[in-house]
Coordinates of C-alpha atoms in Angstrom, one line a residue:
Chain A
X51 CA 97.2 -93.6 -121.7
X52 CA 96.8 -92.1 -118.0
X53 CA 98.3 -94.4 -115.4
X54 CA 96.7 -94.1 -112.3
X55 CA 99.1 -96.9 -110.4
X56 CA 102.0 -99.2 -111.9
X57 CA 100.8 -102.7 -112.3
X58 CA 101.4 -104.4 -108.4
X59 CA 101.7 -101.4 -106.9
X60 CA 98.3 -101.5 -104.8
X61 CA 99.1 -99.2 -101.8
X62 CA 97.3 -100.1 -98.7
X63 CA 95.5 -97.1 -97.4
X64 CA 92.0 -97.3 -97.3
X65 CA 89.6 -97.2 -100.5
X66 CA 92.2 -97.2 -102.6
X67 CA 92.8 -100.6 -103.7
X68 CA 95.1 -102.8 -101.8
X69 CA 97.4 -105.4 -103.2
X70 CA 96.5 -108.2 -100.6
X71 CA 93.0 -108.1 -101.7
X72 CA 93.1 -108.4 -104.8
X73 CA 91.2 -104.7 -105.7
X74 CA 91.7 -102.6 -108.4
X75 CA 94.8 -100.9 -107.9
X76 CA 93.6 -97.4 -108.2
X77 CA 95.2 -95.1 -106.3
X78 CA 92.9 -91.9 -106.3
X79 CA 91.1 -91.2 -103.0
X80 CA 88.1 -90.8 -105.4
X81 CA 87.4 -90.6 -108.8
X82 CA 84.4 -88.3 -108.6
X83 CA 84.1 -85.5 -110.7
X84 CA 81.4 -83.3 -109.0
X85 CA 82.1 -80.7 -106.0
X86 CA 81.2 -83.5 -103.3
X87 CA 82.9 -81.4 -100.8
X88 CA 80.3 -78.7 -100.8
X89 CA 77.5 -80.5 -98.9
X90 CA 79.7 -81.4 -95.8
X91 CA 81.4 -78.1 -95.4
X92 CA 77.7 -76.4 -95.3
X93 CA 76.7 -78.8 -93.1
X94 CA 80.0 -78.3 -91.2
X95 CA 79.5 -74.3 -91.2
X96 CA 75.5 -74.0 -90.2
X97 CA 76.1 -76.2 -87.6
X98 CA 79.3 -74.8 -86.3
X99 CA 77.3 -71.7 -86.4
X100 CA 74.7 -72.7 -84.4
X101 CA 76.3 -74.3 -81.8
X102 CA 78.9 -71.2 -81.2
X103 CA 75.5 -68.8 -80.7
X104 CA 73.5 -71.6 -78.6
X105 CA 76.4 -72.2 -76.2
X106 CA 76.8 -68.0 -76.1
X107 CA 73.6 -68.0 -75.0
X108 CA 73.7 -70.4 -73.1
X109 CA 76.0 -69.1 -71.2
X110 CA 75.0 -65.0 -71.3
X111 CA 72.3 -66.0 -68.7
X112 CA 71.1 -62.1 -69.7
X113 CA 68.4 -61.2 -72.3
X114 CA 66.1 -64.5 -72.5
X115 CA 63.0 -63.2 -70.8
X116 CA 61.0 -60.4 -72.3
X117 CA 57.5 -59.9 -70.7
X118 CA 55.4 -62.2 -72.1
X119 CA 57.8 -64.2 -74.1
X120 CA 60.6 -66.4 -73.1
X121 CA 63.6 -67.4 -75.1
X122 CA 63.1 -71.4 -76.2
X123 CA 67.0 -72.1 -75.2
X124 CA 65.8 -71.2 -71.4
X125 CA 62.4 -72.8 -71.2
X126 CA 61.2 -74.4 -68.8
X127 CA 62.7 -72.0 -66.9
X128 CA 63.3 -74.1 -64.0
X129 CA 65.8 -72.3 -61.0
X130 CA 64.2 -69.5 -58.8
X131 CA 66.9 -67.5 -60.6
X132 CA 64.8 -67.3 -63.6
X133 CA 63.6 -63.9 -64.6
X134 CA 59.7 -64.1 -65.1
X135 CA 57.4 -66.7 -64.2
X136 CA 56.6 -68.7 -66.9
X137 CA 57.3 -72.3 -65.4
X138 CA 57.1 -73.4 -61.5
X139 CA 60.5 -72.8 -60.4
X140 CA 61.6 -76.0 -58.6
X141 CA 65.3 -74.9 -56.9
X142 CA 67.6 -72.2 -56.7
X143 CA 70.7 -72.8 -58.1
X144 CA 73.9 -70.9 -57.7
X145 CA 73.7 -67.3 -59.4
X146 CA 76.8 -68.2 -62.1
X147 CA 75.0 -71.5 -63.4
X148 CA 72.5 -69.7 -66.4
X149 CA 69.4 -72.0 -65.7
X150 CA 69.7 -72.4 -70.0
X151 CA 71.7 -75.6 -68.5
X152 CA 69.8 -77.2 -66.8
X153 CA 67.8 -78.3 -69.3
X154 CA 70.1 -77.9 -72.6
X155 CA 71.4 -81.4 -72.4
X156 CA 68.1 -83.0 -73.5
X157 CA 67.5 -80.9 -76.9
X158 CA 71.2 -81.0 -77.2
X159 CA 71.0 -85.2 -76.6
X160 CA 68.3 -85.7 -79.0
X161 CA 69.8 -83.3 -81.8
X162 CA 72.8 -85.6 -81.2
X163 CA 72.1 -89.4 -81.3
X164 CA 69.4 -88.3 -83.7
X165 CA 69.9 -90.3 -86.9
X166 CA 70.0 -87.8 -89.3
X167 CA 72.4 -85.6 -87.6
X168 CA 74.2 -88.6 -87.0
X169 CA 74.8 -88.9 -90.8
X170 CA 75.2 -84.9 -90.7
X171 CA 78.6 -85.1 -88.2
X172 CA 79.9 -88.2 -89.0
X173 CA 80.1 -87.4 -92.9
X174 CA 81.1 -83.4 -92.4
X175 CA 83.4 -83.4 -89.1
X176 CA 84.5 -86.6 -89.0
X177 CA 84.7 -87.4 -92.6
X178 CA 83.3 -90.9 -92.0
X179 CA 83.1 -90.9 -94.7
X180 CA 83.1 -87.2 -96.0
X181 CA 81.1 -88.3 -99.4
X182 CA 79.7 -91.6 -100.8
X183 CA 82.6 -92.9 -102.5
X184 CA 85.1 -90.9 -101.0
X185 CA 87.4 -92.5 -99.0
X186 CA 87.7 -91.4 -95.0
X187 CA 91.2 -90.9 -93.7
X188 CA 91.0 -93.3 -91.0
X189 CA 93.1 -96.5 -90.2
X190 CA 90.1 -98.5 -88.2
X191 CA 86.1 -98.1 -88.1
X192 CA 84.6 -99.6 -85.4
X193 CA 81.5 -97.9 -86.3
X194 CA 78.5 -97.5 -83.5
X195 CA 80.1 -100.8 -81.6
X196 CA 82.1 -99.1 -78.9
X197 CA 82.5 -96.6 -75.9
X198 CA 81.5 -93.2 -76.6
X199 CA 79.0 -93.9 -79.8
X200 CA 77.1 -97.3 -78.3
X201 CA 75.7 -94.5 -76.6
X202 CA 73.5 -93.1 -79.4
X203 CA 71.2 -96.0 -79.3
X204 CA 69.7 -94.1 -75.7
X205 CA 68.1 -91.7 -78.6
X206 CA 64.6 -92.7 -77.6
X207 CA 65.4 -91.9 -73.9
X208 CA 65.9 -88.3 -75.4
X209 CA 62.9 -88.6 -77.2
X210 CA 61.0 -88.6 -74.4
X211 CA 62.6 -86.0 -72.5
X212 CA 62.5 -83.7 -75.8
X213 CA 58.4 -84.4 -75.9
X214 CA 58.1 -83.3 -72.6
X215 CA 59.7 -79.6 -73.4
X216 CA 57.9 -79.9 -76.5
X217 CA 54.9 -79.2 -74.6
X218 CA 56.1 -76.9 -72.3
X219 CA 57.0 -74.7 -75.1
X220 CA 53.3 -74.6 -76.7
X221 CA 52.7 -73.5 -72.9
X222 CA 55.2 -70.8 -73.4
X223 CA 53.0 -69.7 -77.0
X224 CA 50.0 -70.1 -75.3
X225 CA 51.3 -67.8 -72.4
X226 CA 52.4 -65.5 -75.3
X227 CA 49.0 -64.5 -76.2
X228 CA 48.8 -62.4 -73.0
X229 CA 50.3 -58.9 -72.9
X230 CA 52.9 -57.5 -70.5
X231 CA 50.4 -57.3 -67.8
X232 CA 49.4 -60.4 -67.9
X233 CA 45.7 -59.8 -69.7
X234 CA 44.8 -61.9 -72.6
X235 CA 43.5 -61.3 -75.5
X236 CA 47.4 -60.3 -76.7
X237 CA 48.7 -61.3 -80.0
X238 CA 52.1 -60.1 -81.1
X239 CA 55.1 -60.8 -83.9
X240 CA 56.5 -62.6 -81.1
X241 CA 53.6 -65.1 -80.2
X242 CA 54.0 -66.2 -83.8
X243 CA 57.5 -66.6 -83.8
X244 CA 56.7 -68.9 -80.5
X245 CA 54.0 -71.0 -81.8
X246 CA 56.0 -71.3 -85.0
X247 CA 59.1 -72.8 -83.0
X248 CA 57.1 -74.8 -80.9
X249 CA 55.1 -76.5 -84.5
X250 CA 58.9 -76.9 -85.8
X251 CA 60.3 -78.5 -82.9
X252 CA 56.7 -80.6 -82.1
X253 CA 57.5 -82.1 -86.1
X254 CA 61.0 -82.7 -85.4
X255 CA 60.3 -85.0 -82.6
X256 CA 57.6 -86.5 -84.1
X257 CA 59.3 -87.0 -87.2
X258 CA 61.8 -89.5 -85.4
X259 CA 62.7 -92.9 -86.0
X260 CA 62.6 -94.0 -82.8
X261 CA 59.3 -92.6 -82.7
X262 CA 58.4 -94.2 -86.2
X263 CA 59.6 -97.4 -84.2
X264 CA 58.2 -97.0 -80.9
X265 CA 54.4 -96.2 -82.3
X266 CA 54.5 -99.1 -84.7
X267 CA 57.4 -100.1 -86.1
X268 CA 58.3 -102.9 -83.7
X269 CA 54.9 -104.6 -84.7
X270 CA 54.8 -107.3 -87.1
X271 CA 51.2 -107.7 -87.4
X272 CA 49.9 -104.4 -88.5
X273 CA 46.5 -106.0 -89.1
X274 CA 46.1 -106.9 -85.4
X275 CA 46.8 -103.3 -84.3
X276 CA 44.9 -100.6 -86.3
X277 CA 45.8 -97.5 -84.5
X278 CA 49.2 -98.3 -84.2
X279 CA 49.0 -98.9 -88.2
X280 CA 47.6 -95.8 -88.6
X281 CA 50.0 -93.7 -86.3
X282 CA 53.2 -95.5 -87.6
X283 CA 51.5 -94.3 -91.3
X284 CA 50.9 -90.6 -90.2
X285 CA 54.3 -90.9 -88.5
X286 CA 56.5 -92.7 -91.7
X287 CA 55.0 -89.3 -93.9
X288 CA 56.4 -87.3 -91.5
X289 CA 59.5 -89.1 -91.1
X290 CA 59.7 -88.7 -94.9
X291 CA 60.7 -85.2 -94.1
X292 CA 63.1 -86.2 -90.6
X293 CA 66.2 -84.1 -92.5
X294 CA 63.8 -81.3 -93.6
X295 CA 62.2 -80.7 -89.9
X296 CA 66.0 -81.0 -88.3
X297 CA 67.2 -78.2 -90.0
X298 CA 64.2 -75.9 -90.1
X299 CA 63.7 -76.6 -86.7
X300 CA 67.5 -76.0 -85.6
X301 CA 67.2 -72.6 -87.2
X302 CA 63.5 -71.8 -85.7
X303 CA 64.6 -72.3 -82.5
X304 CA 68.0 -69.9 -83.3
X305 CA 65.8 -67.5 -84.4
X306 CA 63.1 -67.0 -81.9
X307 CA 65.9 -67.3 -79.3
X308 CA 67.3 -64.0 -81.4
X309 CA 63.5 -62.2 -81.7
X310 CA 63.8 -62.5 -77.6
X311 CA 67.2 -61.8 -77.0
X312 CA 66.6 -58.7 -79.4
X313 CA 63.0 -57.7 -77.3
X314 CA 64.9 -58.2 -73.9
X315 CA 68.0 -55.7 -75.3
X316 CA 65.7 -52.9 -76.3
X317 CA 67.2 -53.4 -79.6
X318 CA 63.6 -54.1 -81.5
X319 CA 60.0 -53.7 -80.1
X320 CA 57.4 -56.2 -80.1
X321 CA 55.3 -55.8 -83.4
X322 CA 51.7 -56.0 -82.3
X323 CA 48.9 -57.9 -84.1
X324 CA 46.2 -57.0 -81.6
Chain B
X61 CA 73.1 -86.5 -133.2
X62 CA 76.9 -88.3 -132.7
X63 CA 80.0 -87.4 -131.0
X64 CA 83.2 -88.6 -130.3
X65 CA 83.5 -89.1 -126.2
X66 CA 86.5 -89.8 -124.4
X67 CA 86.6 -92.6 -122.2
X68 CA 89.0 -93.6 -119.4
X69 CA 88.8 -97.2 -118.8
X70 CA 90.3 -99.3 -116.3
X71 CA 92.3 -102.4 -117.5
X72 CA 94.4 -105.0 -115.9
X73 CA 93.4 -107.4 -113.1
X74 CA 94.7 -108.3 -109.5
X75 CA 98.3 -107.5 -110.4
X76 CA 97.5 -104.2 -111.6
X77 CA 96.1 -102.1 -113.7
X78 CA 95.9 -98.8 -114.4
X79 CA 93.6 -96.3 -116.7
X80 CA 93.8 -96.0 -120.3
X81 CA 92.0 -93.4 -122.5
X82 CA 89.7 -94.0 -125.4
X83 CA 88.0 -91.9 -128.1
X84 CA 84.5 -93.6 -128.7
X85 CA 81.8 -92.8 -130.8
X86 CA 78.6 -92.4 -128.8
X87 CA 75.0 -92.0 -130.4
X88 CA 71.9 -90.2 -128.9
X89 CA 69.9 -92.1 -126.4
X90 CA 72.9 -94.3 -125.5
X91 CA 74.1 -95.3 -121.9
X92 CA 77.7 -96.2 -120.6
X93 CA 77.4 -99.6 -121.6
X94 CA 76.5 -99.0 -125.1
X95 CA 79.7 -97.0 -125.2
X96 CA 81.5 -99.4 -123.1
X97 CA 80.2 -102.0 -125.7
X98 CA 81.3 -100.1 -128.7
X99 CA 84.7 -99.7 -127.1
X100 CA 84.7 -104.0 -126.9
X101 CA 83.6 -104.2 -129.8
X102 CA 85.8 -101.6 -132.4
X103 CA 89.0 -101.1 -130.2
X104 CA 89.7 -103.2 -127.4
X105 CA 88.4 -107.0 -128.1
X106 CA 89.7 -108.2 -124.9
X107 CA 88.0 -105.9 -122.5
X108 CA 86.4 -108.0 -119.8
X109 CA 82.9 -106.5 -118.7
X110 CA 79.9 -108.1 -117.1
X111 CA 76.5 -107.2 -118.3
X112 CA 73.6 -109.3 -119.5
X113 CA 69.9 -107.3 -119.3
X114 CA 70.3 -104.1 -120.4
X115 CA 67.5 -102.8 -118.6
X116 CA 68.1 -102.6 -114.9
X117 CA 66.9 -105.1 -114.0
X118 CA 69.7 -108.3 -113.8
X119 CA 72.3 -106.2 -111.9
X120 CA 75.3 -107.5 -113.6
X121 CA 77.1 -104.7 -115.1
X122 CA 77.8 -103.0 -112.0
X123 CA 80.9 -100.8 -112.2
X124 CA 82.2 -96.7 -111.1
X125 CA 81.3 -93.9 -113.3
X126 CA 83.2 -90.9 -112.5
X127 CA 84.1 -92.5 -109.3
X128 CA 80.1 -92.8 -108.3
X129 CA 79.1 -96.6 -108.1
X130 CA 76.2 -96.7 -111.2
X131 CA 74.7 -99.7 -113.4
X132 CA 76.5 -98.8 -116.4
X133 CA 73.2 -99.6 -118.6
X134 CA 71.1 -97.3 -116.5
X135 CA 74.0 -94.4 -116.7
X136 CA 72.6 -92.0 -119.7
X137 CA 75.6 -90.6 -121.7
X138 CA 73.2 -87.2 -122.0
X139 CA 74.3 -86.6 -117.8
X140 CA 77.7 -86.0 -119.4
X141 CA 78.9 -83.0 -121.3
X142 CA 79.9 -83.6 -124.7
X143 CA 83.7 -82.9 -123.9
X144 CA 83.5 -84.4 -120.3
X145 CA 86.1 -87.2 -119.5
X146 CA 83.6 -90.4 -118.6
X147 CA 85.8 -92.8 -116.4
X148 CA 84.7 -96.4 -115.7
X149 CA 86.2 -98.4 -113.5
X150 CA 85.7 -101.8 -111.5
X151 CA 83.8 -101.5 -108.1
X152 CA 86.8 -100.8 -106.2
X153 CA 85.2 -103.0 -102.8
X154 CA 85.8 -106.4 -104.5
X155 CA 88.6 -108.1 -105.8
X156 CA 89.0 -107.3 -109.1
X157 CA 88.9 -110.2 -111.7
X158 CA 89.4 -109.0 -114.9
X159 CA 89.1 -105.0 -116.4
X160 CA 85.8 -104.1 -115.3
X161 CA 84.4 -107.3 -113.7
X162 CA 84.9 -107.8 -109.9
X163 CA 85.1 -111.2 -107.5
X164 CA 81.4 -110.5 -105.6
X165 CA 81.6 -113.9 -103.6
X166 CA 82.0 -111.9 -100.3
X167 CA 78.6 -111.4 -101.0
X168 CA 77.2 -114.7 -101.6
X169 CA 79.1 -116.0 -98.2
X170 CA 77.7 -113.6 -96.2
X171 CA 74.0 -114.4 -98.1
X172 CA 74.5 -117.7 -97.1
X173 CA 74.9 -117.1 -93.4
X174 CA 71.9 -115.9 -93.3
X175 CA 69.5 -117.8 -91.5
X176 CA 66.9 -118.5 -93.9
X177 CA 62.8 -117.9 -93.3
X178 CA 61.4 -120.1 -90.6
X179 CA 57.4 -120.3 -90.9
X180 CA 55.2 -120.3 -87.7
X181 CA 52.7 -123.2 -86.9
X182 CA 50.1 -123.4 -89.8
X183 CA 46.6 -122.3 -88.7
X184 CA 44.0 -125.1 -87.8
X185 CA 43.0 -125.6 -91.3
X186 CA 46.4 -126.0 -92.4
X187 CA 46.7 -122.4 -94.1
X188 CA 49.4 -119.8 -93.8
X189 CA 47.9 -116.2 -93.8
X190 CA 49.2 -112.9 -93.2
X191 CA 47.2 -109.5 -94.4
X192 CA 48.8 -107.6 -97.2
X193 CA 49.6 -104.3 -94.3
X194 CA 51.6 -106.8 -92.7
X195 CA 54.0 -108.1 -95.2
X196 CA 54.1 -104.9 -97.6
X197 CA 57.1 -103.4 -95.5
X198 CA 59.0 -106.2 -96.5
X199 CA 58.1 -106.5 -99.8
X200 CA 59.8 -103.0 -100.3
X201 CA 63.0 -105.1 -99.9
X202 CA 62.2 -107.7 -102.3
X203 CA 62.8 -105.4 -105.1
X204 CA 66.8 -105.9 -104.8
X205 CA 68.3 -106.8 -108.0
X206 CA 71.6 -107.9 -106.0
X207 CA 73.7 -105.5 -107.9
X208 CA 76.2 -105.3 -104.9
X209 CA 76.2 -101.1 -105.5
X210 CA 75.2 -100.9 -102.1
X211 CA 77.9 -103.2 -100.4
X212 CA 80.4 -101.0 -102.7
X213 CA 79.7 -98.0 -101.6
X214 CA 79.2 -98.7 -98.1
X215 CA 82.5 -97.3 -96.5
X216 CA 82.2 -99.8 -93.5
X217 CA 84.2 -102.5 -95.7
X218 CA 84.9 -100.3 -99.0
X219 CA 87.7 -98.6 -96.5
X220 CA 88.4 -101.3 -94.2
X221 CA 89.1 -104.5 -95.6
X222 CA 89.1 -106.1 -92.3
X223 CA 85.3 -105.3 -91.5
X224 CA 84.4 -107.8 -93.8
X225 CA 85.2 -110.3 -91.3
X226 CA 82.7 -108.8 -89.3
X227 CA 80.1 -106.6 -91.1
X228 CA 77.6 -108.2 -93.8
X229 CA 77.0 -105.3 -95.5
X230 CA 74.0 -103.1 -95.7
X231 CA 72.0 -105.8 -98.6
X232 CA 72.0 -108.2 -95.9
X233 CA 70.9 -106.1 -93.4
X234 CA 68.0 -105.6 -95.3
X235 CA 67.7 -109.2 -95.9
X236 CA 67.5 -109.5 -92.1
X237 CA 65.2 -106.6 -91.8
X238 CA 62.8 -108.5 -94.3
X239 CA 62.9 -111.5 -92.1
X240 CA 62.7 -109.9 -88.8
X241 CA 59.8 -107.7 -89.8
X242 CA 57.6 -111.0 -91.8
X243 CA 54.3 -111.6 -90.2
X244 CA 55.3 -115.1 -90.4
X245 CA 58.5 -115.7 -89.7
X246 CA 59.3 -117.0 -86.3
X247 CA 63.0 -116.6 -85.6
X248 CA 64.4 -113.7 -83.4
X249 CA 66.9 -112.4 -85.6
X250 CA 68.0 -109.2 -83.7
X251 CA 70.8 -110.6 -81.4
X252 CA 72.4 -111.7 -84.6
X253 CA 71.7 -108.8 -86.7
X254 CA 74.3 -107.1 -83.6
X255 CA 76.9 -110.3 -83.4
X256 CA 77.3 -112.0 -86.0
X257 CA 76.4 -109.6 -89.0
X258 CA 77.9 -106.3 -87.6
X259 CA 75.0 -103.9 -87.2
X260 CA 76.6 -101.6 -85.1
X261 CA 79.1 -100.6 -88.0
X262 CA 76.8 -98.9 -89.5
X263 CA 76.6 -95.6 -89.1
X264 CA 73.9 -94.8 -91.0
X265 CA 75.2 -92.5 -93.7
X266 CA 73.1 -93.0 -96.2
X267 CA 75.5 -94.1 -99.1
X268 CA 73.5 -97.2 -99.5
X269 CA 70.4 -95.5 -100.2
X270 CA 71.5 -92.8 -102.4
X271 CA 73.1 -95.6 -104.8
X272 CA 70.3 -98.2 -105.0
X273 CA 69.0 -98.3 -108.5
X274 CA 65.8 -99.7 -107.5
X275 CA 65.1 -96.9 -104.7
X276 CA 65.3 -98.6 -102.0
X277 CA 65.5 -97.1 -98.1
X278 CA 67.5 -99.7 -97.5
X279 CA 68.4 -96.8 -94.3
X280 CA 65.3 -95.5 -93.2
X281 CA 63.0 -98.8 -93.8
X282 CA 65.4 -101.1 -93.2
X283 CA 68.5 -100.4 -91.0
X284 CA 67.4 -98.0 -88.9
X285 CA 64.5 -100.0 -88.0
X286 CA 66.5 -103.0 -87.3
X287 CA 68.6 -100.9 -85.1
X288 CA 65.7 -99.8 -83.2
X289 CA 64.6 -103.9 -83.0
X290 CA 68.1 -104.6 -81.2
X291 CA 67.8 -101.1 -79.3
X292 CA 64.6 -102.9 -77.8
X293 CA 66.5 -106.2 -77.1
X294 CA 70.0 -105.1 -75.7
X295 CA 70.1 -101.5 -74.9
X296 CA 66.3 -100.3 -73.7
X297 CA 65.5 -101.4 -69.7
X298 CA 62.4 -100.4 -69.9
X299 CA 61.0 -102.3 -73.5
X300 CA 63.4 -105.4 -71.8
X301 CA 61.1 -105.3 -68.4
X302 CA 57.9 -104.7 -70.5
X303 CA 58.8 -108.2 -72.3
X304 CA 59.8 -109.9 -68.9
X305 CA 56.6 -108.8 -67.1
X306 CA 54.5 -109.3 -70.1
X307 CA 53.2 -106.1 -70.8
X308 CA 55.4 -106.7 -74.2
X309 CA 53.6 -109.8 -75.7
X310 CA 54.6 -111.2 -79.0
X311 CA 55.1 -108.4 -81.8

């Protein structure tokens, strides 16, 4: 016989069977047998990763721009204090603020009321819980009802703002297809890894619940709306795929940030198609 | 091809309990509950377990396998190594009755708060009709067997006891999704979905889905949509001035 808990001995800590309720006194955090810990902790590590070498760059303010391709984390470019002209430049800011941060806060804002990352953080750093049918360390759960995280339902706001540099950053591929004088007719490793970023990120966004919703998903009446129908279709495939596009997309954007930062150093040189 | 398994089974009721081990025959092709049956049937004649289809379908024998809320009659014994410890125990969420069968009236309370479908005016020839694209969202929902695997495993009251004052559990959030998204259903069921049947709890994790033995989004389809509803109602200025200057007609 294995005893996991005398008889009336229910402890009260979450999960794990209380004596009040009437549960099964069990007194195990979990039963599971399977490494449920892994999934969290690589979730935990790649994005702990990626946010230490975003905010770096962030911050470097150095090595974003090299003739004809700008780095993703600083487009649109939008201070005077940019280096190259790939955006209208709209205000001068002071020299220490990197113009990355300006505009950081919306990708950043979507990535994090986004509902899949939302699962992503609250299982790995949060442990809310860490696995299903693990029990989370925490006395109370008031869940999404409160001051700070009532404030993920503004997702959609940073929907909008994230479509909007969507298409600036097909700009910044399409400007990529010039060479460093400014002629056309330029193709090079780096366009690709551009357009690539800019596909990624263009899924991502569209991939989005709240754009599943705001195409169709608040309809009732399908029938009475056949465009919507067919949008909210093409959209629910893609949504299919949300998780998928949120991490390929994270990385794309990690990477051709790298491709330019390595360009701009003199580290690598531009592989040239034609 | 046969092989003794061992089985650790938990036995006692709301006083306590605790686990005790088995040694069970089990046979090729078998699930838990065979084994779990064989068990009731050679070695412990008093063990207390709900079942009654066999087959999926009834939802009744609902329990933890290897701490991972299963339908013991859908639960193969070939996912288990021969000399792997199975453990079955009661879904821990619920008061525990008996060995492996549970108290799930929590959920047939909060069913019953549930304000039930409320049908729009007929047409002029008396008829209801809706188009099949309308309603086939819902009907995605109808599949629930009311297993209760979901409401287990949702951490939201499986952790916090006190939450079930407040949160009805994702199988009744996709009961209100059903509603709210029916072509013909005329309530407004969003302001409630937030008040009264804690949709803001949820924090969309995804435990609900990955348990449903019927593969059900109850997250993606159903939540997450209904979230967006109330997003529209209570947190969104600009879908809230659409509806007040009528750009936002009925939906």
């Amino acid at each position: 016989m294995t005893t996991t808990a005398p008889r009336g001995a229910g402890t009260a800590a979450p999960g794990r069977g209380t004596g009040d309720s009437g549960r099964a006194a069990i007194a195990a955090r979990t039963l599971r047998t399977d490494r449920w810990w892994v999934q969290p902790l690589i979730t935990a590590v790649a994005l702990v990763a990626f946010v230490v070498y975003a905010t770096f760059r962030a911050f470097q303010n150095a090595y974003y721009f090299a003739e004809p391709y700008i780095s993703p984390f600083y487009s649109p470019c939008l201070s005077t204090r940019c280096e190259g002209d790939t955006f209208p430049e709209l205000f001068t800011g002071p020299t220490w603020i990197s113009p990355a941060i300006y505009i950081l806060v919306f990708p950043l804002g979507i990535r994090l009321t986004c509902y899949y990352y939302r699962k992503a953080y609250y299982r790995s750093f949060w442990l809310s819980p860490p696995a299903c049918a693990v029990a989370e360390p925490h006395r109370g759960y008031s869940g999404e009802t409160r001051f700070p995280l009532v404030f993920q339902n503004v997702h959609r706001y940073f929907l909008y703002a994230a479509l909007v540099i969507n298409v600036v950053l097909f700009y910044d591929a399409v400007l990529a297809f010039r060479d460093e004088t400014g002629a056309w007719g330029h193709m090079g490793l780096g366009t690709l890894v551009l357009l690539v970023n800019a596909v990624l990120l263009f899924l991502y966004s569209l991939s989005c619940h709240s754009c599943r919703h705001i195409v169709g998903g608040r309809l009732n009446h399908f029938s009475r709306h056949p465009v919507r129908y067919r949008f909210w279709t093409f959209v629910s495939r893609l949504n299919a795929r949300h998780m998928q596009y949120a991490w390929v997309s994270m990385f794309s954007v990690a990477l051709a940030d790298l491709y330019v930062f390595l360009l701009a150093a003199d580290v690598i040189v531009d592989v040239r198609f034609f | 091809m046969t092989y003794d398994a061992t089985f650790r089974v938990w036995r006692g009721d709301a006083s306590g309990g605790d686990l005790q081990t088995y040694t069970v025959p089990v046979n090729e092709g078998e699930v838990v509950l065979d084994v779990i049956h064989r068990l009731q049937a050679t070695q412990a004649g008093d063990l207390a377990v709900r079942w009654n289809c066999k087959a999926g379908k009834c939802g009744s024998c609902s329990a933890e396998v290897n701490g991972r809320p299963r339908l013991m009659c859908l639960t193969r014994m070939s996912t288990f190594a021969e000399d792997e410890t199975v453990t079955v125990t009661p879904m821990r969420t619920f008061p525990v009755i008996r060995d492996l069968v549970t108290d799930v009236s929590f959920n047939y309370a909060k069913a019953a708060q549930v304000p039930a479908f409320v049908p729009r005016p007929r047409d002029e020839d008396g008829n209801h009709r809706m188009q099949q694209v309308d309603v086939e969202r819902s009907q995605e929902f109808r599949k629930c067997i009311e297993c209760f695997l979901c409401q287990d495993t949702c951490h939201v009251v499986r952790d916090h006891e006190e939450n079930k004052q407040v949160f009805a559990g994702p199988r009744f959030l996709i009961r209100l999704a059903e509603l709210d998204m029916h072509p013909l259903d005329a309530q407004d069921r969003r302001a409630a979905a937030q008040e009264e049947f804690g949709l803001g709890y949820c924090n969309i994790t995804k435990c609900c889905t990955e348990v449903c033995p019927e593969g059900i989004h109850l997250t993606d389809n159903g939540i997450i949509p209904l979230k967006e509803r109330v997003v529209d109602r209570r947190y969104d200025p600009l879908t809230w001035l659409g509806s007040k200057i009528g750009r936002r007609p009925g939906r």
